XYZ file of C-alpha atoms in Angstrom:
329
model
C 0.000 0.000 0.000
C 1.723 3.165 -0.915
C 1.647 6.263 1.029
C -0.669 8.721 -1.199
C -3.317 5.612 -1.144
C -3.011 5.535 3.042
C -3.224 9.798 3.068
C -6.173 9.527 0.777
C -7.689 6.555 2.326
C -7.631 8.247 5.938
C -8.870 11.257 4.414
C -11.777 9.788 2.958
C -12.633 8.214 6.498
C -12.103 11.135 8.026
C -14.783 13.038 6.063
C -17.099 10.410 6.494
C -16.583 10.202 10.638
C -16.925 14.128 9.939
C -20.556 13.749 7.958
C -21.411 11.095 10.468
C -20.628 13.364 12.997
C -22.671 16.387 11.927
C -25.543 14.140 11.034
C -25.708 12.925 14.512
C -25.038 16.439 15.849
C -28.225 17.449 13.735
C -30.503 14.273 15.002
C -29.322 14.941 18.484
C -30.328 18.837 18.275
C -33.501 18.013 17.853
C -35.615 18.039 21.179
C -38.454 16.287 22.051
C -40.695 17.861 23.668
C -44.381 16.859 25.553
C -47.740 19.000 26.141
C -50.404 17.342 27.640
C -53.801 18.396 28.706
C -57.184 16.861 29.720
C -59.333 17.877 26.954
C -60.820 15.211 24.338
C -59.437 15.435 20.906
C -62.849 17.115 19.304
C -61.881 20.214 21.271
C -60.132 23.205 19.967
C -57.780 23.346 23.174
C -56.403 19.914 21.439
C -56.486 20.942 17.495
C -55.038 23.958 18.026
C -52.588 23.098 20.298
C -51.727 20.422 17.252
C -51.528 23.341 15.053
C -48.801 25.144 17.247
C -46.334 21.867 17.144
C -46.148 22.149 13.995
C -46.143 25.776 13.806
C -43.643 26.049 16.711
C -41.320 22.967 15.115
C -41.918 24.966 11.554
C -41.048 28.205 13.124
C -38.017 26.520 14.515
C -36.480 25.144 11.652
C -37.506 21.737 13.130
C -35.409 21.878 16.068
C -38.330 21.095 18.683
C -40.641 18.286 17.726
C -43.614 18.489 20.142
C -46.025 15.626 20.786
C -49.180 16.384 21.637
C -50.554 14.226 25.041
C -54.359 14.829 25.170
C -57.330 13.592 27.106
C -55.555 13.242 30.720
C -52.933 10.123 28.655
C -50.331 12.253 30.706
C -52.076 12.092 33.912
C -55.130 14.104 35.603
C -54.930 17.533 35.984
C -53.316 17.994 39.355
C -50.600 14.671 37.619
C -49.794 16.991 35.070
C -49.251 20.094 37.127
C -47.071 18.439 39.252
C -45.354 17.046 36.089
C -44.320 20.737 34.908
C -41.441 21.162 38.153
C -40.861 17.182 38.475
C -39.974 17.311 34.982
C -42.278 14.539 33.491
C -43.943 17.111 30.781
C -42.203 20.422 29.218
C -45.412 22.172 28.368
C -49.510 22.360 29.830
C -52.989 23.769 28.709
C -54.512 23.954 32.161
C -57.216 26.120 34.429
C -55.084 28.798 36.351
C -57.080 27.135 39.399
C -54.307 24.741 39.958
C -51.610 26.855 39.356
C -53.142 28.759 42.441
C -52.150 25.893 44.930
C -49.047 27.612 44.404
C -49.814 30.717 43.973
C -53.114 31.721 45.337
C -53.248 35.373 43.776
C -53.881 33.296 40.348
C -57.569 32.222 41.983
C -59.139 35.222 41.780
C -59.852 34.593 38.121
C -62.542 31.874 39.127
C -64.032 34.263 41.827
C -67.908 33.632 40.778
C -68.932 36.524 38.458
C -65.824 38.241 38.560
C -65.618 38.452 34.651
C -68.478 40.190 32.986
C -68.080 37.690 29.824
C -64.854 36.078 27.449
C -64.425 39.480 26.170
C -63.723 40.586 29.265
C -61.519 37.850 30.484
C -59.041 37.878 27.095
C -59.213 41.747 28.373
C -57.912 40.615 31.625
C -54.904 38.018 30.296
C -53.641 41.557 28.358
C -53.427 44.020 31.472
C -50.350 45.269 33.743
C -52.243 42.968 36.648
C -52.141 39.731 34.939
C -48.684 40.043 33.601
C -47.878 41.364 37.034
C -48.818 38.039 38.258
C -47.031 35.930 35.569
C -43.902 37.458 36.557
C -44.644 36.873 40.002
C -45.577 32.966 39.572
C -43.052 32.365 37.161
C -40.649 33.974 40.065
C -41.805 31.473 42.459
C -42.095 28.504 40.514
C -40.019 29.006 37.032
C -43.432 28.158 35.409
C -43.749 30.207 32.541
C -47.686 31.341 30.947
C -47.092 32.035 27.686
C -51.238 32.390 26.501
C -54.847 32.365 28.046
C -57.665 30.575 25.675
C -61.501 31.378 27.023
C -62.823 28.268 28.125
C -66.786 29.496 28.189
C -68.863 30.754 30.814
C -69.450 27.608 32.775
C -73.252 26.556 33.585
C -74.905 24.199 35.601
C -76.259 20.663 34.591
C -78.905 18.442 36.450
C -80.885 15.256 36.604
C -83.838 18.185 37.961
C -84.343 21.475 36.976
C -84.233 24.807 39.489
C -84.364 28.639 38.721
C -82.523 30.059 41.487
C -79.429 29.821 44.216
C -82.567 27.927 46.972
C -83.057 25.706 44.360
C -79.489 24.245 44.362
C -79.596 23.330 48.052
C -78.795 20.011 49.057
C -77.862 18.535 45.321
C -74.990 16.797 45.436
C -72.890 18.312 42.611
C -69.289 17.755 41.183
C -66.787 19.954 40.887
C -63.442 20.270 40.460
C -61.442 20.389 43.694
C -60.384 24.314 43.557
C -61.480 26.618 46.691
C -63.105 29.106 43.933
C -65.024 26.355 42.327
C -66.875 25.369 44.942
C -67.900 28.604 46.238
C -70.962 29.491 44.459
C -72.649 25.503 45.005
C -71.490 26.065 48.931
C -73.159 29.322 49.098
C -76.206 28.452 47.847
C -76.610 25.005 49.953
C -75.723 22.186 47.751
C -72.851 19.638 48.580
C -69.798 20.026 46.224
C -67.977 16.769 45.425
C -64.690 17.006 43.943
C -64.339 14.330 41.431
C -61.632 13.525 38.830
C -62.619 15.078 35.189
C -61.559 11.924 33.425
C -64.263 10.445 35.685
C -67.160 12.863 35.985
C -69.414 11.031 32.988
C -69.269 7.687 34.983
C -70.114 9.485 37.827
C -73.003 10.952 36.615
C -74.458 7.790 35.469
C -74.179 6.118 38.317
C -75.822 8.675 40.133
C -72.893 8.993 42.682
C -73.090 12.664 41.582
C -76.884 14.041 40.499
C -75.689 17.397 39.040
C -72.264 19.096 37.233
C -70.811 22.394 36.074
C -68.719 22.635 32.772
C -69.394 25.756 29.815
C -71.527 24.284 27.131
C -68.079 22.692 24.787
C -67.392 20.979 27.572
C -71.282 19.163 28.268
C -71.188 18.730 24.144
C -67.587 16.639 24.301
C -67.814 14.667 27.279
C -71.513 13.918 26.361
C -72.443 15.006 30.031
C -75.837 15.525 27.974
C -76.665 12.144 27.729
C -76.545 11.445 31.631
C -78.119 14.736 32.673
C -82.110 16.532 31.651
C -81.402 20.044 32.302
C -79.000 22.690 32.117
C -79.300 26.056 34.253
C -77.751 28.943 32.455
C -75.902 30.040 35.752
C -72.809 31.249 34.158
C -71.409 31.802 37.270
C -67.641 31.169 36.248
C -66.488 32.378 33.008
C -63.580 30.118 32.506
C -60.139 30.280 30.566
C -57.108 27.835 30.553
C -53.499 29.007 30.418
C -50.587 27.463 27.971
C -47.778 27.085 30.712
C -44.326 25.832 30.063
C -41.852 23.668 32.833
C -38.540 26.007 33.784
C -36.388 22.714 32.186
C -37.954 23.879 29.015
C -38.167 27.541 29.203
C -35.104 28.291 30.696
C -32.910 26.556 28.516
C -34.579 28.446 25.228
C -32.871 31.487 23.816
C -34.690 34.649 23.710
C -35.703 34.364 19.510
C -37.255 30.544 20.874
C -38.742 31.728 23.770
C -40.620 34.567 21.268
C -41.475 31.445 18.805
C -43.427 29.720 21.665
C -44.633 32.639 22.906
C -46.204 34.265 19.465
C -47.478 30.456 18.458
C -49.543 29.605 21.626
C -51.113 32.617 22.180
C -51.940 32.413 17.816
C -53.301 29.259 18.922
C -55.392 30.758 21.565
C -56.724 33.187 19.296
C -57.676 30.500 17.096
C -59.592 28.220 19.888
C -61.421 31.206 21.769
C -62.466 32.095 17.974
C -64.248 28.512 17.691
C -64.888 28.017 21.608
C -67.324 31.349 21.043
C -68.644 30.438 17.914
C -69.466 26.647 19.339
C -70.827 28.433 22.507
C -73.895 30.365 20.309
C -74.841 27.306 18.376
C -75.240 24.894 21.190
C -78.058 26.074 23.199
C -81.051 24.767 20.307
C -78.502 21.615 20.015
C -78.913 21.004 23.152
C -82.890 22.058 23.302
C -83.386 19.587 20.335
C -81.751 16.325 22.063
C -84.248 16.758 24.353
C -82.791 18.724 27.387
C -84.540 21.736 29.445
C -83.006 24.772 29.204
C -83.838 26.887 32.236
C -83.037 30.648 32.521
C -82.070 31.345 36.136
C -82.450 34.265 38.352
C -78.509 34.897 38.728
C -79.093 37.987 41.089
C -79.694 34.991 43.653
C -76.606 33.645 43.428
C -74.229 36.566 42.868
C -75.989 38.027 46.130
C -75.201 34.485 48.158
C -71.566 34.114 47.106
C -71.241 38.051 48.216
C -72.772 36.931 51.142
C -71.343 33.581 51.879
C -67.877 33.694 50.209
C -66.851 37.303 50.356
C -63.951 37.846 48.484
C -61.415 38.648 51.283
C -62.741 35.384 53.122
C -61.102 33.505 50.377
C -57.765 35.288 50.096
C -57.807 37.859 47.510
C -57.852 41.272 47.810
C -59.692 44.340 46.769
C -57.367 45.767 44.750
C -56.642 43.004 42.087
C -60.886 42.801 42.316
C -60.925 46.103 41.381
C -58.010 46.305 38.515
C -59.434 42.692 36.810
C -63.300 44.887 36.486
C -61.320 48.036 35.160
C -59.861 45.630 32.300
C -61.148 46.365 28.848
């Protein structure tokens, strides 16, 4: 074997360690990444949030591939949470409710009739107090909310029909287990039951709960209508659900990736609000023609029992955030 033949020889494996090694370099630069919620695939909260993977992973030149985890696969609600600082998911759509376990100032949003309608609550997830607060939670935690998406004024269903706050006395009812959630139901008599969301249809038919709450979307894709005759237009939550990201995730991203996921999931939360509204106005004569009673309530009797019952100091917030959140327009 001559020399030139060995030179060449070694060069040509050289190269091909080199292209080996960038190819690698290029597989291995590509992170996977998971987002997992609780919502059923029908639901914009999941389509949309499909849209921004491959927006985000478009956006990115490829470099984050996110999988999509929906209909609690991940874990329940509280599971996934949890998962966000233990490092078992990089990225959430959940209720701001259970971010308040640790941080309580996030709550206020599901004070009962604290938001006047969606409008009004995408108005509130754009002002000084609410990014006041995301500062402050992602101080204390390293979570990072990155979008709000209105979830729909949430309403009350029933295996019997009632008009006002008396009327809800002693029915046992399910909701989720959240301080703010239970308020108006405790105010006005009933007997809250916290029950996992995964297993609130079962529930229902079973009759070890007789009555739920959940906006309209959410009684059309669980098919709570089929276990339930009437729903009370009580509206005495109007909802929204936050796109949060884990600190292993967010911390690690530069500042042009960090605007990527920011700009994507809140375009994605334009997107489902758009079709959460529009599902919203059609669903009331749905639900009227599968046979359910649809019973206009006197809400004056329930805003004046929470007041009453569950003033808003008694549950930890203050005046002043009260005050700022109904200034919000």
């Amino acid at each position: 074997m001559s020399k030139r033949f060995t030179l060449k020889t070694l060069a040509a494996v050289g190269a091909m360690a080199m292209g080996t090694l960038l190819v690698s370099t290029g597989a291995m630069a590509q992170q996977k990444i998971k987002w997992a919620h609780v919502y059923e695939t029908s639901e914009p909260y999941h389509t949309e949030s499909v849209w921004a993977a491959e927006e985000i992973k478009k956006r990115s030149n490829g470099k984050f591939d996110i999988q999509v985890f929906p209909a609690s696969t991940l874990g329940k609600e509280t599971d996934i949470n949890q998962g966000l600082t233990l490092g078992t998911v990089d990225m959430i759509i959940s209720g701001p409710s259970f971010a308040a376990r640790t941080y309580p100032r996030f709550g206020i949003a599901y004070y009962p009739f604290i938001f006047r309608d969606g409008d009004h609550l995408i108005a509130y997830s754009k002002s000084p107090v609410f990014q006041e607060m995301v500062n402050e939670f992602r101080s204390k935690t390293g979570i990072q909310v990155t979008a709000y998406t209105y979830y729909g004024a949430r309403h009350t269903t029933a295996q019997k029909a009632f008009t006002n706050c008396a009327g809800m006395k002693g029915i046992k009812i399910r909701v989720p287990d959240v301080p703010a959630y239970r308020a108006t139901p405790e105010a006005c008599g009933a007997n809250p039951t916290p029950i996992a969301f995964a297993e609130v249809y079962l529930a229902l038919q079973n009759g070890t709960v007789e009555a739920q709450e959940n906006p309209l979307t959410t009684i059309e894709a669980k098919k709570f209508y089929e276990v339930q005759k009437a729903i009370m237009m009580t509206g005495h939550i109007v909802d929204g659900l936050t796109t949060q990201i884990a600190p292993h995730l967010w911390n690690k991203l530069s500042d042009a990736e960090k605007k990527i996921f920011s700009d994507v999931t809140q375009e994605a939360a334009v997107r489902a609000t758009g079709k959460i509204k529009a599902r919203e106005a059609e669903l009331v004569d749905e639900f009227k023609k599968k046979g359910l009673q649809i019973v206009q309530v006197d809400r004056k009797s329930f805003q004046d029992a929470v007041l009453k019952n569950k003033p808003l100091t008694g549950m930890g917030f203050t005046q002043s955030d009260f005050d700022k959140i109904q200034a919000a327009k």
